[in-house]
Amino acid sequence: MLQSPKFLQSSAHCLPPPTPPPPIPQLQVVPTCSSFPSIKQCCKFSRRELTIGSNSLLLALLASQSLEALLPSKAQAENLVDDDTNRTEQEAQTSNATAADRSPTKRAFLDISIDGEPVGRIIIGLQEDDAPVGAARFGSLVSGAAGTSYRRKEFVKIMPNYVQHGGVRSFGIDAELAKKTGTNLEVDNLMEEWERLNEKYAGIRNKAGSVGIVVRDPSRPPPKMKLVARKGKLEIDQEEVGTAPNGTEFVITTKDSPELDASTLVVGTVLEGKEVVEKIGAVKTVQENTSSPYFRVAKLIGDKRAVVAERGFNRPYAKVVITNCGLMK
């Protein structure tokens, strides 16, 4: 049944009054006057200029995208740097291992005695592939092909890491015998080979058990300048201080000796007789006295007695001699 109109009217009185609609915002009209310049008045470009500018922007955008595509990312760049570093380390390790582990081409022996008592034989493997000039020099002095040899020559210095042999003298009977065979005892070729190997191999070259020829003295001071009267005129001349190695002294290391890398050309390694080298290293020596104030003053004023005393430091009290030497077949 349909409701009566009275009920509808009463219900209409109960309902809340309708909310008025929100006011419509009035748009503000911007006045167009001469105070606001138009885009045409502000940016006056010709068609040619607009074309050139757009082409330039397009080329710059394309170039930046192509560079981003060509340039590696940060992670790729780090990987490339790590690969280069690892490759360099591997090459250095390979070169060092090749120099140290290469099989010797010749073998030499040294028979040693201490105060007249034989203590054994040292067998040395010469590496002619790495140091051909130095290995040939050592081999000729061991075999006697140089006119003179290490036979009946003494070890003159015993250090905690190595023992040093005095070599042959560059004057007197040894020099005369060497001249008869045409042997040159100069260190020029040895120095060139030492410099080449110094640039080729990185790291410690004088490792434990290595044999090397002393080619230079890094502690030797430079020559002094002095005035000399010659033919009634004063001339400036150089005075050599100390004696330079003659390329026949050699060392045998008992431990790794990086301090020898600046003076020694490695020519071989000890294959047998390391215990003999240890016996030589155990011989008592003259202790250094460089801390004495008397020695310091004498060295400062250039007293020759200080030079003589310094040569005697670390010299063995016992007589350590090579009784026999030669090349092995």
Coordinates of C-alpha atoms in Angstrom, one line a residue:
M1 CA 0.0 0.0 0.0
L2 CA 1.2 3.5 -0.7
Q3 CA 2.0 5.8 2.2
S4 CA -0.2 8.8 2.7
P5 CA 1.0 12.2 1.8
K6 CA 0.9 13.3 5.4
F7 CA 3.5 10.7 6.4
L8 CA 5.7 11.8 3.6
Q9 CA 5.4 15.4 4.7
S10 CA 6.3 14.6 8.3
S11 CA 9.3 12.6 7.2
A12 CA 10.4 15.4 5.0
H13 CA 10.3 17.7 8.0
C14 CA 12.6 15.4 10.0
L15 CA 15.3 15.3 7.4
P16 CA 18.2 17.8 7.8
P17 CA 18.3 20.7 5.5
P18 CA 20.4 20.2 2.3
T19 CA 23.9 21.6 2.3
P20 CA 24.4 24.4 -0.2
P21 CA 26.9 23.6 -3.0
P22 CA 30.4 24.9 -2.7
P23 CA 31.1 28.2 -4.3
I24 CA 32.6 28.1 -7.7
P25 CA 36.1 29.7 -7.6
Q26 CA 36.4 32.7 -9.8
L27 CA 39.3 32.6 -12.3
Q28 CA 41.5 35.6 -12.3
V29 CA 42.1 37.0 -15.6
V30 CA 45.7 38.0 -16.2
P31 CA 45.8 41.4 -17.8
T32 CA 47.6 41.5 -21.1
C33 CA 49.5 44.7 -21.2
S34 CA 52.7 45.9 -22.6
S35 CA 54.5 45.3 -19.2
F36 CA 54.6 41.5 -19.9
P37 CA 56.7 40.8 -22.9
S38 CA 55.7 37.9 -25.1
I39 CA 57.9 34.9 -25.9
K40 CA 58.5 36.2 -29.3
Q41 CA 59.9 39.5 -27.9
C42 CA 62.1 37.7 -25.3
C43 CA 63.6 35.0 -27.5
K44 CA 64.3 36.3 -30.9
F45 CA 66.0 33.4 -32.8
S46 CA 66.0 32.8 -36.5
R47 CA 65.1 29.5 -38.0
R48 CA 68.8 28.9 -38.9
E49 CA 69.9 29.4 -35.3
L50 CA 67.1 27.2 -34.0
T51 CA 68.1 24.5 -36.5
I52 CA 71.8 24.7 -35.5
G53 CA 71.0 24.6 -31.8
S54 CA 68.7 21.6 -32.0
N55 CA 71.3 19.7 -34.1
S56 CA 74.0 20.5 -31.6
L57 CA 71.9 19.3 -28.7
L58 CA 71.0 16.1 -30.6
L59 CA 74.7 15.4 -31.3
A60 CA 75.7 16.0 -27.7
L61 CA 73.0 13.6 -26.5
L62 CA 74.1 10.9 -29.0
A63 CA 77.8 11.4 -28.0
S64 CA 77.0 11.1 -24.3
Q65 CA 75.0 7.9 -24.9
S66 CA 77.8 6.4 -27.0
L67 CA 80.4 7.3 -24.4
E68 CA 78.4 5.7 -21.6
A69 CA 78.1 2.6 -23.7
L70 CA 81.8 2.5 -24.4
L71 CA 83.1 3.4 -21.0
P72 CA 83.2 0.5 -18.5
S73 CA 81.1 0.7 -15.3
K74 CA 82.7 1.3 -11.9
A75 CA 82.6 -2.5 -11.1
Q76 CA 84.1 -3.3 -14.5
A77 CA 86.9 -0.8 -14.0
E78 CA 87.7 -2.2 -10.6
N79 CA 87.9 -5.7 -12.0
L80 CA 90.2 -4.5 -14.8
V81 CA 92.6 -2.9 -12.2
D82 CA 92.5 -6.1 -10.1
D83 CA 93.3 -8.3 -13.1
D84 CA 96.3 -6.0 -14.1
T85 CA 97.6 -6.2 -10.5
N86 CA 97.3 -9.9 -10.4
R87 CA 98.9 -10.3 -13.8
T88 CA 101.9 -8.2 -12.7
E89 CA 102.4 -10.1 -9.5
Q90 CA 102.2 -13.4 -11.3
E91 CA 104.8 -12.2 -13.9
A92 CA 107.1 -11.1 -11.1
Q93 CA 106.7 -14.4 -9.2
T94 CA 107.3 -16.3 -12.5
S95 CA 110.5 -14.4 -13.2
N96 CA 111.8 -14.8 -9.7
A97 CA 111.0 -18.5 -9.7
T98 CA 112.6 -18.9 -13.1
A99 CA 115.9 -17.2 -11.9
A100 CA 116.0 -19.2 -8.7
D101 CA 114.8 -22.7 -9.8
R102 CA 116.5 -22.9 -13.2
S103 CA 118.7 -26.0 -13.5
P104 CA 122.4 -25.2 -13.5
T105 CA 124.5 -25.7 -16.7
K106 CA 127.8 -26.4 -15.0
R107 CA 128.9 -27.6 -11.6
A108 CA 132.0 -26.5 -9.6
F109 CA 133.5 -27.7 -6.4
L110 CA 135.4 -26.1 -3.5
D111 CA 137.3 -28.2 -1.0
I112 CA 137.5 -26.3 2.3
S113 CA 139.9 -26.5 5.3
I114 CA 139.9 -24.6 8.6
D115 CA 143.3 -24.2 10.3
G116 CA 144.6 -27.0 8.0
E117 CA 141.9 -29.5 8.8
P118 CA 139.6 -30.5 5.9
V119 CA 135.9 -29.9 6.7
G120 CA 134.3 -31.0 3.4
R121 CA 133.4 -30.0 -0.2
I122 CA 130.9 -27.5 -1.5
I123 CA 129.3 -28.2 -4.9
I124 CA 128.0 -25.1 -6.7
G125 CA 125.7 -25.1 -9.7
L126 CA 126.5 -22.3 -12.2
Q127 CA 123.6 -20.6 -14.0
E128 CA 125.0 -19.5 -17.4
D129 CA 121.6 -18.8 -18.8
D130 CA 120.9 -16.0 -16.3
A131 CA 124.4 -14.6 -15.8
P132 CA 126.7 -15.9 -18.6
V133 CA 129.5 -13.3 -18.0
G134 CA 129.5 -13.9 -14.3
A135 CA 129.3 -17.7 -14.5
A136 CA 132.1 -17.7 -17.1
R137 CA 134.3 -15.6 -14.8
F138 CA 133.6 -17.8 -11.8
G139 CA 134.2 -21.0 -13.8
S140 CA 137.5 -19.7 -15.2
L141 CA 138.8 -18.8 -11.7
V142 CA 137.7 -22.2 -10.3
S143 CA 139.2 -24.2 -13.1
G144 CA 142.4 -22.1 -13.5
A145 CA 141.6 -21.2 -17.1
A146 CA 142.1 -17.6 -16.2
G147 CA 145.8 -18.2 -15.4
T148 CA 145.1 -18.0 -11.7
S149 CA 142.5 -19.6 -9.5
Y150 CA 140.9 -19.6 -6.0
R151 CA 143.2 -22.4 -4.9
R152 CA 145.0 -21.6 -1.6
K153 CA 143.0 -18.4 -1.2
E154 CA 141.2 -17.4 2.0
F155 CA 137.8 -16.4 3.2
V156 CA 138.2 -12.9 4.6
K157 CA 134.8 -12.0 6.1
I158 CA 132.2 -13.9 8.0
M159 CA 128.8 -12.2 8.5
P160 CA 125.6 -13.5 10.1
N161 CA 124.0 -14.0 6.7
Y162 CA 126.9 -14.9 4.4
V163 CA 130.6 -15.7 4.1
Q164 CA 132.9 -13.8 1.8
H165 CA 136.0 -15.0 -0.1
G166 CA 138.9 -12.6 -0.8
G167 CA 139.3 -13.6 -4.4
V168 CA 142.5 -13.1 -6.3
R169 CA 144.7 -10.0 -6.3
S170 CA 144.6 -7.6 -9.2
F171 CA 148.3 -7.0 -8.7
G172 CA 151.4 -9.1 -8.2
I173 CA 151.8 -12.6 -9.4
D174 CA 148.0 -13.2 -9.8
A175 CA 147.7 -10.3 -12.2
E176 CA 150.8 -11.4 -14.2
L177 CA 149.4 -14.9 -14.5
A178 CA 146.1 -13.6 -15.7
K179 CA 147.7 -11.3 -18.3
K180 CA 149.6 -14.3 -19.8
T181 CA 146.3 -16.0 -20.6
G182 CA 144.7 -12.7 -21.8
T183 CA 142.1 -12.6 -19.0
N184 CA 140.7 -9.3 -18.1
L185 CA 139.9 -8.9 -14.4
E186 CA 137.9 -5.7 -14.8
V187 CA 134.3 -5.5 -13.6
D188 CA 132.9 -3.5 -16.5
N189 CA 131.1 -6.4 -18.1
L190 CA 130.0 -7.7 -14.8
M191 CA 128.5 -4.4 -13.9
E192 CA 126.5 -4.3 -17.1
E193 CA 125.1 -7.8 -16.4
W194 CA 124.3 -6.9 -12.8
E195 CA 122.4 -3.8 -14.0
R196 CA 120.5 -5.9 -16.5
L197 CA 119.5 -8.5 -13.9
N198 CA 118.7 -5.8 -11.4
E199 CA 116.1 -4.4 -13.8
K200 CA 114.8 -7.8 -14.9
Y201 CA 114.1 -9.5 -11.6
A202 CA 112.3 -8.1 -8.6
G203 CA 112.5 -9.1 -5.0
I204 CA 115.5 -10.7 -3.2
R205 CA 118.1 -12.2 -5.5
N206 CA 120.7 -13.2 -2.9
K207 CA 118.6 -15.9 -1.3
A208 CA 119.9 -18.5 1.1
G209 CA 122.4 -20.8 -0.6
S210 CA 123.2 -18.5 -3.5
V211 CA 126.7 -17.7 -4.8
G212 CA 127.5 -14.3 -6.1
I213 CA 130.5 -12.2 -7.3
V214 CA 131.0 -8.9 -5.6
V215 CA 131.0 -6.3 -8.4
R216 CA 130.7 -3.0 -6.5
D217 CA 131.0 -1.5 -3.1
P218 CA 127.9 0.7 -2.3
S219 CA 129.5 2.1 0.8
R220 CA 132.5 3.3 -1.0
P221 CA 132.6 7.2 -1.0
P222 CA 132.9 9.1 -4.3
P223 CA 136.4 10.2 -5.4
K224 CA 137.8 13.4 -3.8
M225 CA 138.9 16.4 -5.9
K226 CA 142.4 17.6 -5.3
L227 CA 144.9 20.0 -6.9
V228 CA 147.9 18.5 -8.6
A229 CA 151.0 20.3 -10.0
R230 CA 151.8 19.0 -13.5
K231 CA 154.3 20.6 -15.8
G232 CA 154.3 23.8 -13.8
K233 CA 150.5 24.1 -13.8
L234 CA 147.9 23.3 -11.2
E235 CA 145.3 20.8 -12.4
I236 CA 142.2 19.3 -10.7
D237 CA 142.4 15.5 -10.3
Q238 CA 140.3 12.9 -8.7
E239 CA 141.6 10.8 -5.8
E240 CA 140.0 7.4 -5.4
V241 CA 139.0 6.6 -1.8
G242 CA 139.5 3.0 -0.9
T243 CA 139.8 0.1 -3.3
A244 CA 137.0 -1.1 -5.6
P245 CA 136.2 -4.8 -6.0
N246 CA 138.1 -6.4 -8.9
G247 CA 135.4 -8.9 -9.9
T248 CA 136.9 -12.0 -8.2
E249 CA 135.6 -11.8 -4.7
F250 CA 132.5 -14.0 -4.1
V251 CA 130.0 -14.6 -1.3
I252 CA 128.0 -17.7 -0.2
T253 CA 124.8 -16.8 1.6
T254 CA 123.6 -18.8 4.6
K255 CA 120.3 -16.8 4.9
D256 CA 118.4 -14.5 2.7
S257 CA 120.6 -11.4 2.2
P258 CA 118.8 -8.5 0.6
E259 CA 121.7 -6.2 1.7
L260 CA 123.8 -7.9 -1.0
D261 CA 121.5 -7.1 -3.9
A262 CA 123.2 -3.7 -4.3
S263 CA 126.7 -5.1 -4.7
T264 CA 126.6 -8.8 -5.8
L265 CA 125.9 -10.6 -9.1
V266 CA 124.4 -14.0 -8.4
V267 CA 126.0 -16.7 -10.6
G268 CA 124.9 -19.9 -9.0
T269 CA 123.5 -21.8 -6.0
V270 CA 124.9 -24.4 -3.5
L271 CA 123.8 -27.9 -4.5
E272 CA 125.7 -29.8 -1.9
G273 CA 127.8 -29.0 1.2
K274 CA 125.6 -26.5 2.9
E275 CA 126.8 -27.9 6.2
V276 CA 130.3 -26.9 5.2
V277 CA 129.2 -23.3 4.6
E278 CA 127.6 -23.4 8.1
K279 CA 130.9 -24.6 9.6
I280 CA 132.6 -21.6 8.0
G281 CA 129.9 -19.3 9.4
A282 CA 130.5 -20.6 12.9
V283 CA 134.2 -19.6 13.0
K284 CA 134.9 -16.8 15.5
T285 CA 135.6 -13.4 14.0
V286 CA 137.0 -10.0 15.0
Q287 CA 134.2 -8.0 16.5
E288 CA 133.2 -4.6 15.1
N289 CA 134.3 -1.6 17.2
T290 CA 132.6 1.2 15.3
S291 CA 130.9 2.5 18.4
S292 CA 134.3 3.4 20.0
P293 CA 134.8 7.2 20.2
Y294 CA 138.4 6.8 19.3
F295 CA 137.5 4.9 16.1
R296 CA 134.9 7.6 15.2
V297 CA 137.4 10.4 15.6
A298 CA 140.0 8.6 13.6
K299 CA 137.5 7.8 10.8
L300 CA 136.3 11.4 10.8
I301 CA 139.8 12.9 10.3
G302 CA 140.7 10.3 7.7
D303 CA 143.3 8.4 9.8
K304 CA 144.6 5.4 7.9
R305 CA 144.7 3.3 11.0
A306 CA 140.9 3.5 11.1
V307 CA 140.7 2.2 7.6
V308 CA 143.0 -0.7 8.4
A309 CA 141.0 -1.5 11.6
E310 CA 137.7 -1.4 9.6
R311 CA 139.1 -3.9 7.1
G312 CA 139.8 -6.3 10.0
F313 CA 136.2 -6.3 11.3
N314 CA 134.4 -9.6 10.9
R315 CA 137.6 -11.3 9.8
P316 CA 137.9 -14.9 11.0
Y317 CA 140.5 -15.8 13.6
A318 CA 141.0 -19.2 12.0
K319 CA 142.5 -19.6 8.5
V320 CA 139.7 -20.7 6.2
V321 CA 141.2 -21.8 2.9
I322 CA 140.1 -23.3 -0.4
T323 CA 142.6 -26.2 -0.7
N324 CA 141.3 -27.4 -4.1
C325 CA 138.7 -26.3 -6.7
G326 CA 137.6 -27.0 -10.2
L327 CA 134.8 -27.8 -12.6
M328 CA 132.9 -31.2 -12.5
K329 CA 131.9 -33.1 -15.6

